[in-house]
Coordinates of C-alpha atoms in Angstrom, one line a residue:
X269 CA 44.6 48.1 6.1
X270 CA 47.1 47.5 8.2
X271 CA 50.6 45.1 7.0
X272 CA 51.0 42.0 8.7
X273 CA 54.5 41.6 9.9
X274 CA 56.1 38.1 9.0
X275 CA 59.4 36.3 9.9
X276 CA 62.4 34.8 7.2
X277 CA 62.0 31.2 8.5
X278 CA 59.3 29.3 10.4
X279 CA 58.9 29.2 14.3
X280 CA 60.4 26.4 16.2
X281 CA 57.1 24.4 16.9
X282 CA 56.1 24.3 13.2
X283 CA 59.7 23.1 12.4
X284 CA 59.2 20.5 15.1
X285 CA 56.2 19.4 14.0
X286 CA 57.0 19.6 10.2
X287 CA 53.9 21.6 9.2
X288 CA 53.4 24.9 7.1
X289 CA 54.0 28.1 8.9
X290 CA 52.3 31.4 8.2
X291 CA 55.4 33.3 10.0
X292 CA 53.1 36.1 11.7
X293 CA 54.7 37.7 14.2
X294 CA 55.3 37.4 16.9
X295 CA 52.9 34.3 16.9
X296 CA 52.1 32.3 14.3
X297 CA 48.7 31.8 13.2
X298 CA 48.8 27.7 13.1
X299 CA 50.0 27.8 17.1
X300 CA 46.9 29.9 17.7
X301 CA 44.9 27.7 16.2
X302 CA 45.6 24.7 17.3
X303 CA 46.2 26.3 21.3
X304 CA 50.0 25.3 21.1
X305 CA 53.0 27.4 22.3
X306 CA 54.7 29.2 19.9
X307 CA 58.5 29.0 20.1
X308 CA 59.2 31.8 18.4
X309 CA 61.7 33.1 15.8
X310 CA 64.7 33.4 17.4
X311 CA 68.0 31.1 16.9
X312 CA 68.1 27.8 18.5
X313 CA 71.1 25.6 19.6
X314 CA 69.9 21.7 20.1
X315 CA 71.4 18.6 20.9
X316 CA 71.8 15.7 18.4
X317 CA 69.4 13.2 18.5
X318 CA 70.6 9.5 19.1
X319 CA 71.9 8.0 16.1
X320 CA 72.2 11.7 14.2
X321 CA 75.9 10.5 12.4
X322 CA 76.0 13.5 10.4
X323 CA 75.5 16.0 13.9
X324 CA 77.3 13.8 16.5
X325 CA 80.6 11.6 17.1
X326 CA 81.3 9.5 19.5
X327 CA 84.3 8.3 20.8
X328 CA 84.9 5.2 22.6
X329 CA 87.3 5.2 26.0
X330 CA 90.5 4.1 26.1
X331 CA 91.2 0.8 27.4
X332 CA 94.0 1.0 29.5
X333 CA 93.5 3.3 32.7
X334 CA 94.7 7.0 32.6
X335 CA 94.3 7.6 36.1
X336 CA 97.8 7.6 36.9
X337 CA 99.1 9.7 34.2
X338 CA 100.1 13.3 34.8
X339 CA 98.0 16.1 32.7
X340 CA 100.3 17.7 30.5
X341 CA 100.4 20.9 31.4
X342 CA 101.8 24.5 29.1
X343 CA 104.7 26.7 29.9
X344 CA 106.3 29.7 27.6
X345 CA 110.0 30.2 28.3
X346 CA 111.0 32.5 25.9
X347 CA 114.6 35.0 25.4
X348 CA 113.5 38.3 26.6
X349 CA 115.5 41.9 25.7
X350 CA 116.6 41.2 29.7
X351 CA 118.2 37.9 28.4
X352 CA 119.8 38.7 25.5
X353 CA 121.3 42.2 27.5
X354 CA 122.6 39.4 30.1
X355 CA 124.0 37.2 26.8
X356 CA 126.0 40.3 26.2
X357 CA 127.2 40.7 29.7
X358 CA 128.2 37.6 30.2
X359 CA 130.4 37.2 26.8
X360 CA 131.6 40.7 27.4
X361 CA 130.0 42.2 24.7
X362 CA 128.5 44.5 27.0
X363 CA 129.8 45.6 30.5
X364 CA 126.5 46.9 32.1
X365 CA 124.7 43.9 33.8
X366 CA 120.6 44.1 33.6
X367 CA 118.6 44.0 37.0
X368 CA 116.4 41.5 37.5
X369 CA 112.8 43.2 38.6
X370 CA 110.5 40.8 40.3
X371 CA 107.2 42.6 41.1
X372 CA 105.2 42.8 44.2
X373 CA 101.7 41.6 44.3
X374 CA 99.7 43.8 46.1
X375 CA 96.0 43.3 47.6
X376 CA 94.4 46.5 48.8
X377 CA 92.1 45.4 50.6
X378 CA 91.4 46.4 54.0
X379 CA 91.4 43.6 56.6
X380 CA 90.4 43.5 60.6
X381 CA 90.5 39.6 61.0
X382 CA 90.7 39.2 65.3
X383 CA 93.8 37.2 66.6
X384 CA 91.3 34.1 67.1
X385 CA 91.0 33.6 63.8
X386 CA 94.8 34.1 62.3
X387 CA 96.2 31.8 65.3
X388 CA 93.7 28.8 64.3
X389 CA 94.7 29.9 60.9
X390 CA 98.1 29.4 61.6
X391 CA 98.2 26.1 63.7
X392 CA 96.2 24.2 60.7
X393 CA 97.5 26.1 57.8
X394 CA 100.1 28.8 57.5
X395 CA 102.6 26.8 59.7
X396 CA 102.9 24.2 56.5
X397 CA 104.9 26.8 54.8
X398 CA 107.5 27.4 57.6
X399 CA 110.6 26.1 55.6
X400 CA 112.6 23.8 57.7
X401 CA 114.8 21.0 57.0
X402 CA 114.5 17.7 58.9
X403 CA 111.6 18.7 60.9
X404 CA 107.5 18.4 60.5
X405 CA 106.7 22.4 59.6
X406 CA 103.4 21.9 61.4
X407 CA 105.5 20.6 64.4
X408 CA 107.7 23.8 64.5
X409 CA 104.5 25.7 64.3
X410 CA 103.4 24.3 67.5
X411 CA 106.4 24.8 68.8
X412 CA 106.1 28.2 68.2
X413 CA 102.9 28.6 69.1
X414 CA 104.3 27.3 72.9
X415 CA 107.3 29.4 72.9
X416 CA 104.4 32.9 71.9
X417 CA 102.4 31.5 75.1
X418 CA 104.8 31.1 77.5
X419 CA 104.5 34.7 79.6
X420 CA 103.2 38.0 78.8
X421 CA 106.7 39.9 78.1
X422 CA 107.9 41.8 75.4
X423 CA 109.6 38.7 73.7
X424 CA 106.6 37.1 73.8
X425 CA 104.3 39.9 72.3
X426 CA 106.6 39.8 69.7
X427 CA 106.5 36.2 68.7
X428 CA 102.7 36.6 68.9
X429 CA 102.2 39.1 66.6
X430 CA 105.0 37.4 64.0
X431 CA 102.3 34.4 64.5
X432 CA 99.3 36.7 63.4
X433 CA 101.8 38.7 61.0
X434 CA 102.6 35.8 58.9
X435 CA 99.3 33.8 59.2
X436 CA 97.9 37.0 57.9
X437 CA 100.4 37.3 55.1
X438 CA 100.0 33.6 53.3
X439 CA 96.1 33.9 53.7
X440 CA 95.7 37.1 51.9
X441 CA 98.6 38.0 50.6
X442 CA 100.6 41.0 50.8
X443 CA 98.5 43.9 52.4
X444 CA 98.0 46.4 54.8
X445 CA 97.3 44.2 58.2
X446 CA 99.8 41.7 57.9
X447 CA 102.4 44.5 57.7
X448 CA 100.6 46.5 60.8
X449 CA 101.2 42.8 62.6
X450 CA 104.9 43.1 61.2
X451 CA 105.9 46.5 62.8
X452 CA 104.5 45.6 66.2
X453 CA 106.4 42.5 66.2
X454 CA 109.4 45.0 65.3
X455 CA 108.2 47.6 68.2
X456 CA 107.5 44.4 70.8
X457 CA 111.2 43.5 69.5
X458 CA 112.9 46.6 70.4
X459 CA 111.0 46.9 73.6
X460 CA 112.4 43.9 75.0
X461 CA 116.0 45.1 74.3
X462 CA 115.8 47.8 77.1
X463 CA 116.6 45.4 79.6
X464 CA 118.6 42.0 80.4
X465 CA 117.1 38.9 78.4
X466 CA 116.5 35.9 80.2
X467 CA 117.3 32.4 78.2
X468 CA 113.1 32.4 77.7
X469 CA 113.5 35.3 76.2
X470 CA 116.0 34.9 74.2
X471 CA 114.7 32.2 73.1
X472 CA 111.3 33.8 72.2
X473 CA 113.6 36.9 70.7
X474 CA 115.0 34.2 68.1
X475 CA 111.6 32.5 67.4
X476 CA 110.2 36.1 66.9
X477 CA 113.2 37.1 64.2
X478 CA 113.1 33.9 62.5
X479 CA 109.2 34.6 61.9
X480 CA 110.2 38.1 60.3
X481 CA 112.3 36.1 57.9
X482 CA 109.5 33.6 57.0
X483 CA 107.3 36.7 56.9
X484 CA 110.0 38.8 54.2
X485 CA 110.6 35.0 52.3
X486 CA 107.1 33.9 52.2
X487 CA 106.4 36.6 49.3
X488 CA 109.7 36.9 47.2
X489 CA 109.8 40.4 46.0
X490 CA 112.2 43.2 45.6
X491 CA 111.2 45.0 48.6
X492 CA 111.4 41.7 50.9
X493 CA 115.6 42.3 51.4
X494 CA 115.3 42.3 54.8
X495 CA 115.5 38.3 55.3
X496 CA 119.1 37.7 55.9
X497 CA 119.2 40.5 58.5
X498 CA 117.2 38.8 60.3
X499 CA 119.2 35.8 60.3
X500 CA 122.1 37.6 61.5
X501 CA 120.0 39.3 64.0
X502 CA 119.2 36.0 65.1
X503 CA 122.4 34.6 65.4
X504 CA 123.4 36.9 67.1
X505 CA 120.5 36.8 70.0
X506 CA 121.6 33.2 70.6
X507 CA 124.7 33.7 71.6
X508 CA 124.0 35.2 75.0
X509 CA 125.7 34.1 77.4
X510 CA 122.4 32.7 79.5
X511 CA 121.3 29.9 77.2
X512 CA 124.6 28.1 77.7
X513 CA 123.1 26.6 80.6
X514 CA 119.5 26.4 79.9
X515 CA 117.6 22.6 79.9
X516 CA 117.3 21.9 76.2
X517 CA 114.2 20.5 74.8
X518 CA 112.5 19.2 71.5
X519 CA 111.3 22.8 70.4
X520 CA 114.7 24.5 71.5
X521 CA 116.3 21.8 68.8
X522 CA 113.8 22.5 66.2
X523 CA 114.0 26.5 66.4
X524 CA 118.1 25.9 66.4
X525 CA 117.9 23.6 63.1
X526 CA 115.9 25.9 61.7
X527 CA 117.8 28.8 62.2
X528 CA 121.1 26.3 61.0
X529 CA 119.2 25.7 57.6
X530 CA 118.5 29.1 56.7
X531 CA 122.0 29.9 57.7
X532 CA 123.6 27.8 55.4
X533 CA 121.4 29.0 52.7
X534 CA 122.1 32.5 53.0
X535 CA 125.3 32.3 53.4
X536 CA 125.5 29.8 49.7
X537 CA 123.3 32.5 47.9
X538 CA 125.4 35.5 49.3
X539 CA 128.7 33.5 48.0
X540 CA 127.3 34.3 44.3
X541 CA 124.9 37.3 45.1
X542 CA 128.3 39.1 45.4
X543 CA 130.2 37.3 42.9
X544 CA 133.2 36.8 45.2
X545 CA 136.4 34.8 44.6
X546 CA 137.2 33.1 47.9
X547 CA 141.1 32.9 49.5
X548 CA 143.0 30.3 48.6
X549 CA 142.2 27.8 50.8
X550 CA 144.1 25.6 53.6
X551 CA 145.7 22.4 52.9
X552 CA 143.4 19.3 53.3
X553 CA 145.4 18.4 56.2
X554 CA 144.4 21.8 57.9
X555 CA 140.9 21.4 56.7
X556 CA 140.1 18.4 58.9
X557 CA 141.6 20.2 61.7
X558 CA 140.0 23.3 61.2
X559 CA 136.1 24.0 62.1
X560 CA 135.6 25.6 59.1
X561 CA 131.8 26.9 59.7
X562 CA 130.6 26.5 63.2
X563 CA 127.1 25.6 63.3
X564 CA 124.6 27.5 65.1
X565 CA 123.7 24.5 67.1
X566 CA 127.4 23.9 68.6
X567 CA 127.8 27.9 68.5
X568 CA 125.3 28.0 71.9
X569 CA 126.5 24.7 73.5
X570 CA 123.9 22.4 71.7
X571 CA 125.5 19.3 72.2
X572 CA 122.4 17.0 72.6
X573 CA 123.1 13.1 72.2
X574 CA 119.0 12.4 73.1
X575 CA 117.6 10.7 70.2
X576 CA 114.4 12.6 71.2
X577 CA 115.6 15.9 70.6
X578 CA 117.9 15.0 67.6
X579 CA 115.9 16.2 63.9
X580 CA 113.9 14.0 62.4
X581 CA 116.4 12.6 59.6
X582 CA 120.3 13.0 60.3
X583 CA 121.1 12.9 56.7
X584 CA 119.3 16.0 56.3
X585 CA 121.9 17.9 58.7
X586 CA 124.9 16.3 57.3
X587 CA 123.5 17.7 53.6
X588 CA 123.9 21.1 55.3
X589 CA 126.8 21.0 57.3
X590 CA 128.1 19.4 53.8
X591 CA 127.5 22.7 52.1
X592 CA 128.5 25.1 54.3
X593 CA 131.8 23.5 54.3
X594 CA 131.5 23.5 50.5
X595 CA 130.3 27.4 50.5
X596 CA 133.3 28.4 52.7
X597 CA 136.0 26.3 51.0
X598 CA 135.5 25.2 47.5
X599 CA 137.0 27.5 44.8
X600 CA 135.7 29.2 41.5
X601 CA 139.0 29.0 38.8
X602 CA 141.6 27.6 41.3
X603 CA 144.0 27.0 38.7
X604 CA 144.3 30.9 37.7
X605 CA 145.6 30.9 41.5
X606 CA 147.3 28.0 42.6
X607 CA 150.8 26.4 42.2
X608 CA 151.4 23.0 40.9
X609 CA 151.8 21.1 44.8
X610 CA 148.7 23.6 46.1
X611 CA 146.5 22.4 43.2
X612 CA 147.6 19.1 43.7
X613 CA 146.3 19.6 47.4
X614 CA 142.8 21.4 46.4
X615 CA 142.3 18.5 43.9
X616 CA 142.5 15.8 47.0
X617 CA 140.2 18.2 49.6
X618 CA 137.6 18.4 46.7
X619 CA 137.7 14.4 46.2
X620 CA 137.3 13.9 49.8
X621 CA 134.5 16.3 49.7
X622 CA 132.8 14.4 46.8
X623 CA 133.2 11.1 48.8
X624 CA 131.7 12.1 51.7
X625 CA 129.1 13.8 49.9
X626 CA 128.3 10.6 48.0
X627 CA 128.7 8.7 51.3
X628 CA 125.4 10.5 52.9
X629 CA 123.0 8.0 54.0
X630 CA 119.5 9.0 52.1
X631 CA 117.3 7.3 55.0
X632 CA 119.0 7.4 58.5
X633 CA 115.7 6.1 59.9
X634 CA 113.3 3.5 58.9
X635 CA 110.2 6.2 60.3
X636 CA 111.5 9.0 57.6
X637 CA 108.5 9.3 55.0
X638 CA 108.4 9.1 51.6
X639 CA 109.0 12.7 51.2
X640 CA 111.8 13.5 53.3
X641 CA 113.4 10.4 51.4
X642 CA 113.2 11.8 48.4
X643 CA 114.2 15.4 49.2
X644 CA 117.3 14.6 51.0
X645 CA 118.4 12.5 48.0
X646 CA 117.9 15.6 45.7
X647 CA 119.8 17.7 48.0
X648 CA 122.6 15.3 47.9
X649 CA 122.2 15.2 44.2
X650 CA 122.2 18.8 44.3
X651 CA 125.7 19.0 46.3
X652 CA 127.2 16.6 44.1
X653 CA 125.9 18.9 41.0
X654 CA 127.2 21.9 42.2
X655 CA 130.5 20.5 43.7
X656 CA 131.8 18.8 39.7
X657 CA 130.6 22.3 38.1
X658 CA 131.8 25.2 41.1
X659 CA 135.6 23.3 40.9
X660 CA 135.5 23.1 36.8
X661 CA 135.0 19.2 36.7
X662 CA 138.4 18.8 38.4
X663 CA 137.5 15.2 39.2
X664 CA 136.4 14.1 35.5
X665 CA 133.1 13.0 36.5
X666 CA 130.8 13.5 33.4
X667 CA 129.5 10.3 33.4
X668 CA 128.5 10.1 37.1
X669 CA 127.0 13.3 36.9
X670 CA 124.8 13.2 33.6
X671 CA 123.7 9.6 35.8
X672 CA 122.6 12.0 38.4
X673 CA 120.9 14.5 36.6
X674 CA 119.1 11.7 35.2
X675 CA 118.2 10.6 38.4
X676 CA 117.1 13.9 39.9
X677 CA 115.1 14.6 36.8
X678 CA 113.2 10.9 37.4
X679 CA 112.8 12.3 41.0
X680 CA 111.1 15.3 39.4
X681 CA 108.8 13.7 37.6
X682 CA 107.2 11.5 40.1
X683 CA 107.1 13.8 43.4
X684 CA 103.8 16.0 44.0
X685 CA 106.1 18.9 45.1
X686 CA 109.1 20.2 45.8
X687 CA 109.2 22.8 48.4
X688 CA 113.0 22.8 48.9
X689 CA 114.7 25.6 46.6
X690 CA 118.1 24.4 46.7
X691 CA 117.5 21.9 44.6
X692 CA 115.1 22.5 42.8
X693 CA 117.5 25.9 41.5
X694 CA 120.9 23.9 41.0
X695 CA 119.3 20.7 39.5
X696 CA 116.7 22.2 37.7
X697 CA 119.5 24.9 35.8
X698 CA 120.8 22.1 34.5
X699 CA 118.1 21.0 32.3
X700 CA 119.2 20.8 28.4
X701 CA 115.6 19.5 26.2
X702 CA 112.2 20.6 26.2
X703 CA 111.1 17.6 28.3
X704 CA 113.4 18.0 30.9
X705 CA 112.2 21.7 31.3
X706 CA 108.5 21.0 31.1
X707 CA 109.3 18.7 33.9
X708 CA 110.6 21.5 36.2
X709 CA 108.1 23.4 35.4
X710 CA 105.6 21.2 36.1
X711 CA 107.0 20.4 39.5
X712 CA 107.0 23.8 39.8
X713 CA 103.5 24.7 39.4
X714 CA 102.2 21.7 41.3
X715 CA 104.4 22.8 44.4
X716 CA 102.8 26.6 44.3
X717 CA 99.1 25.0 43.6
X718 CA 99.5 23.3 47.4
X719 CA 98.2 25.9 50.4
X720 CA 101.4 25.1 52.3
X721 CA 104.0 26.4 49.7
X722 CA 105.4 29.7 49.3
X723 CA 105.9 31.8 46.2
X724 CA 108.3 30.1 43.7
X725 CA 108.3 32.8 41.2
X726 CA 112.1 33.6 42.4
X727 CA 113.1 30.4 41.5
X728 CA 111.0 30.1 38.7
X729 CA 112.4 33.1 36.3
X730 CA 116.0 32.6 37.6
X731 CA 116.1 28.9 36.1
X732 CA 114.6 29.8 32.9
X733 CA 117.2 33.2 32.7
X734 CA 119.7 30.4 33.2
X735 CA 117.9 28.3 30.2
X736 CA 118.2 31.5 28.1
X737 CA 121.8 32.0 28.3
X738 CA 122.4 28.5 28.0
X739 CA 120.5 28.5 24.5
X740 CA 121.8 31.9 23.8
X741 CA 125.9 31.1 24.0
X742 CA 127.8 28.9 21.4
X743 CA 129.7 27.4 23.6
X744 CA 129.4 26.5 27.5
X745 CA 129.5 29.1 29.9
X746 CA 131.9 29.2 32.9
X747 CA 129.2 28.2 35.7
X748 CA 130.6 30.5 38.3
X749 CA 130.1 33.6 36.3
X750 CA 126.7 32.3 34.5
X751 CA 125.2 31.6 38.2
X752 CA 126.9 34.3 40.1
X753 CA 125.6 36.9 37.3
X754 CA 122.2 35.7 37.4
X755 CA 122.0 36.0 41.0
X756 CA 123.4 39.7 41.3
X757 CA 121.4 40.5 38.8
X758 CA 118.4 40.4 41.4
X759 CA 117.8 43.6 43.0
X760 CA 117.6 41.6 46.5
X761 CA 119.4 38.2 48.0
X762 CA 117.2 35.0 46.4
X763 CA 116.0 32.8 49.3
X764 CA 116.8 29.4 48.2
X765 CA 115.3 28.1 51.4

């Protein structure tokens, strides 16, 4: 006689309908009998019934609205063995300093989108991350996209495929096409140097190099080194003698200002990337004389008093001519180097400088958006930031400064993004609590979660290996040597574009 198999507990449709259950398996015999479907044996998740208070909770909404408050969001910023190695560099414990590896994301994949595709690409998304200042990016990109149409010459090739090269790049990522498109923008490039440039192509040779920049920035890495050769490159291309009398336009003055702002940049982040102590400067007196850094724009003649072809906000360009003066002229330690009269000199340059820093009109036009706004206020902020701490607070400004910190933190706090690394890098350093860090990060994250944005991860670990020695050192740190040290430690120049 054969053993009837039986289960532990009773199926699921005698426990729902709370009658005895001869457990056969795999159905039981009451189902059978009564023609029901047997649910079985097996472990069952249900949902409590209505008014189960021993299963269920529930929780009554808030009253007031949450709609407008920001998620809080988690970030880990810890010491590392890199950080603690820098502590001992920087308080000459140790006389090695640590490079900073950044790693290169990589995606193997093998793509063969057609030029169709990358341009429309481009024109409605990959031009947003073209980093300008004062200008619409998505304006520049059509700019562009006029300059890479106008003929079929070398120049213009090469602007083309810098179009498709870096559309290909911030859809995908880094991989095996977009740097195809990048080497026959290089080839197009060198093609067009066998034989005299017209201003057109100049023109379109400058557009073209400035693309290879975007292209090297876009993805901050330590193989993309290459950016501020381009800019010299570029520089260089536009002083040929044939644009001094070519018809300037709207796009000429937004390739010009772009090429300025990326200028000025390099040229700040190559001030501490090498760590050098500048000359003693000229008197003040000289100073005001002197054209201490000649723009780009006046370097080619571009003298333009048309409102039309002026950039969008002329606060913006008098934040940058601002700091390249301050780059070129403003000392780290002056009093190691200076007599008693020079310093007394130095001392009235920098509160000039300060003054007509603080003097910056934040909206130069009642048109300027929200955004710009805001972003030329922090770069101001920024200047003023780096100005007290780069001369060793030589004007005793604590109090005006913390006031500014806490107004560039504020700024932080409410803006969607902030796709400007300037300031984000010099204010955001200066963060002391936990709540004033979570705020930059935050900004942070929201900025890279935006199509249009470019990687902050540069930005991102060289504020928080600023946090670390700032935590890590019993007393404060002579800025010049904690920034310049940071800086150097990278393996390549840090775009702060």
């Amino acid at each position: 006689m054969a053993i009837t198999e039986t289960a532990k507990k009773s199926c699921g449709t005698c426990r729902d309908r709370r009658v005895h259950c001869d457990r056969v398996v795999p159905v039981c015999s009451q189902c059978s009998g009564s023609k029901l479907k047997c649910k079985g044996y097996a472990f069952r998740l249900s949902w409590p019934s209505a008014g189960d208070r021993r299963r269920s909770m529930a929780v009554k909404a808030p009253l007031h609205s949450l709609s407008r408050v920001r998620p809080v969001s988690k970030h880990l910023a810890h010491v590392s063995f890199w950080d603690v190695q820098m502590h001992r560099h920087l308080t000459a414990l140790g006389h090695t300093r640590p490079l900073l590896q950044i790693p290169m994301p990589w995606n193997p994949s093998e793509l063969e989108l057609g030029s169709n595709d990358l341009i429309l690409y481009f024109y409605t998304s990959a031009s947003q991350s073209l980093t300008t200042f004062g200008h619409d990016p998505q304006a520049l990109g059509q700019a562009l996209m006029r300059i890479a149409l106008a003929g079929s010459t070398p120049s213009a090739a090469a602007v083309f495929n810098s179009l498709l090269a870096l559309s290909s790049l911030h859809r995908y990522g880094v991989q095996t096409q977009a740097f195809r498109l990048k080497i026959a923008t290089i080839k197009a490039l060198a093609a067009a140097t066998t034989c005299n440039l017209t201003a057109r192509e100049v023109i379109q040779h400058a557009a073209a190099g400035m693309l290879l920049c975007s292209f090297e920035v876009h993805q901050a890495s330590c193989t993309s080194s290459q950016w501020t050769w381009y800019i010299s490159g570029v520089k260089q291309v536009l002083n040929a003698p044939c644009l001094k009398h070519f018809s300037r336009d709207s796009d000429l003055n937004a390739l010009m200002d772009w090429v300025y702002y990326h200028d000025v940049m390099s040229r700040f982040t190559l001030r501490h990337w090498h760590g050098d102590v500048l000359e003693i400067p000229p008197k003040p007196s000289d100073m005001c004389r002197k054209e201490v850094y000649t723009p780009v724009r006046t370097a080619i003649g571009f003298h333009s008093t048309d409102a039309e072809l002026q950039p969008t906000d002329q606060s913006m360009l008098a934040n940058l001519e601002l700091l390249a003066e301050l780059s070129d002229t403003v000392m780290a330690r002056p009093q190691d180097s200076m007599s008693v009269q020079q310093m007394e000199d130095y001392k009235g340059y920098i509160r000039i400088l300060d003054w007509r820093v603080r003097n910056i009109p934040t909206q130069s036009k009642p048109t300027s958006d929200r955004e710009q706004t805001v972003v030329a206020e922090l770069f101001k902020l920024a200047t003023l930031v780096y100005l007290n701490r780069i001369s060793g607070n030589l004007l005793d400004q604590t109090d005006s400064i913390q006031a500014n910190l806490n107004r560039a933190f504020t700024l932080f706090s409410q803006m969607d993004c902030c796709e400007r690394q300037y300031p984000l890098f010099i204010l955001g350093c200066e963060a002391r609590t936990d709540e004033q860090r979570l705020t930059v990060l935050d900004l942070i994250s929201r900025t890279e979660k935006r199509s249009s944005s470019r990687s902050l991860n540069h930005v991102r670990i060289l504020v928080q290996a600023l946090w670390a020695q700032d935590d890590l050192a019993e007393k404060e740190l002579d800025y010049w040597d904690k920034l310049s040290s940071i800086i150097s430690s990278c393996t390549i120049i840090p775009s702060l574009v």
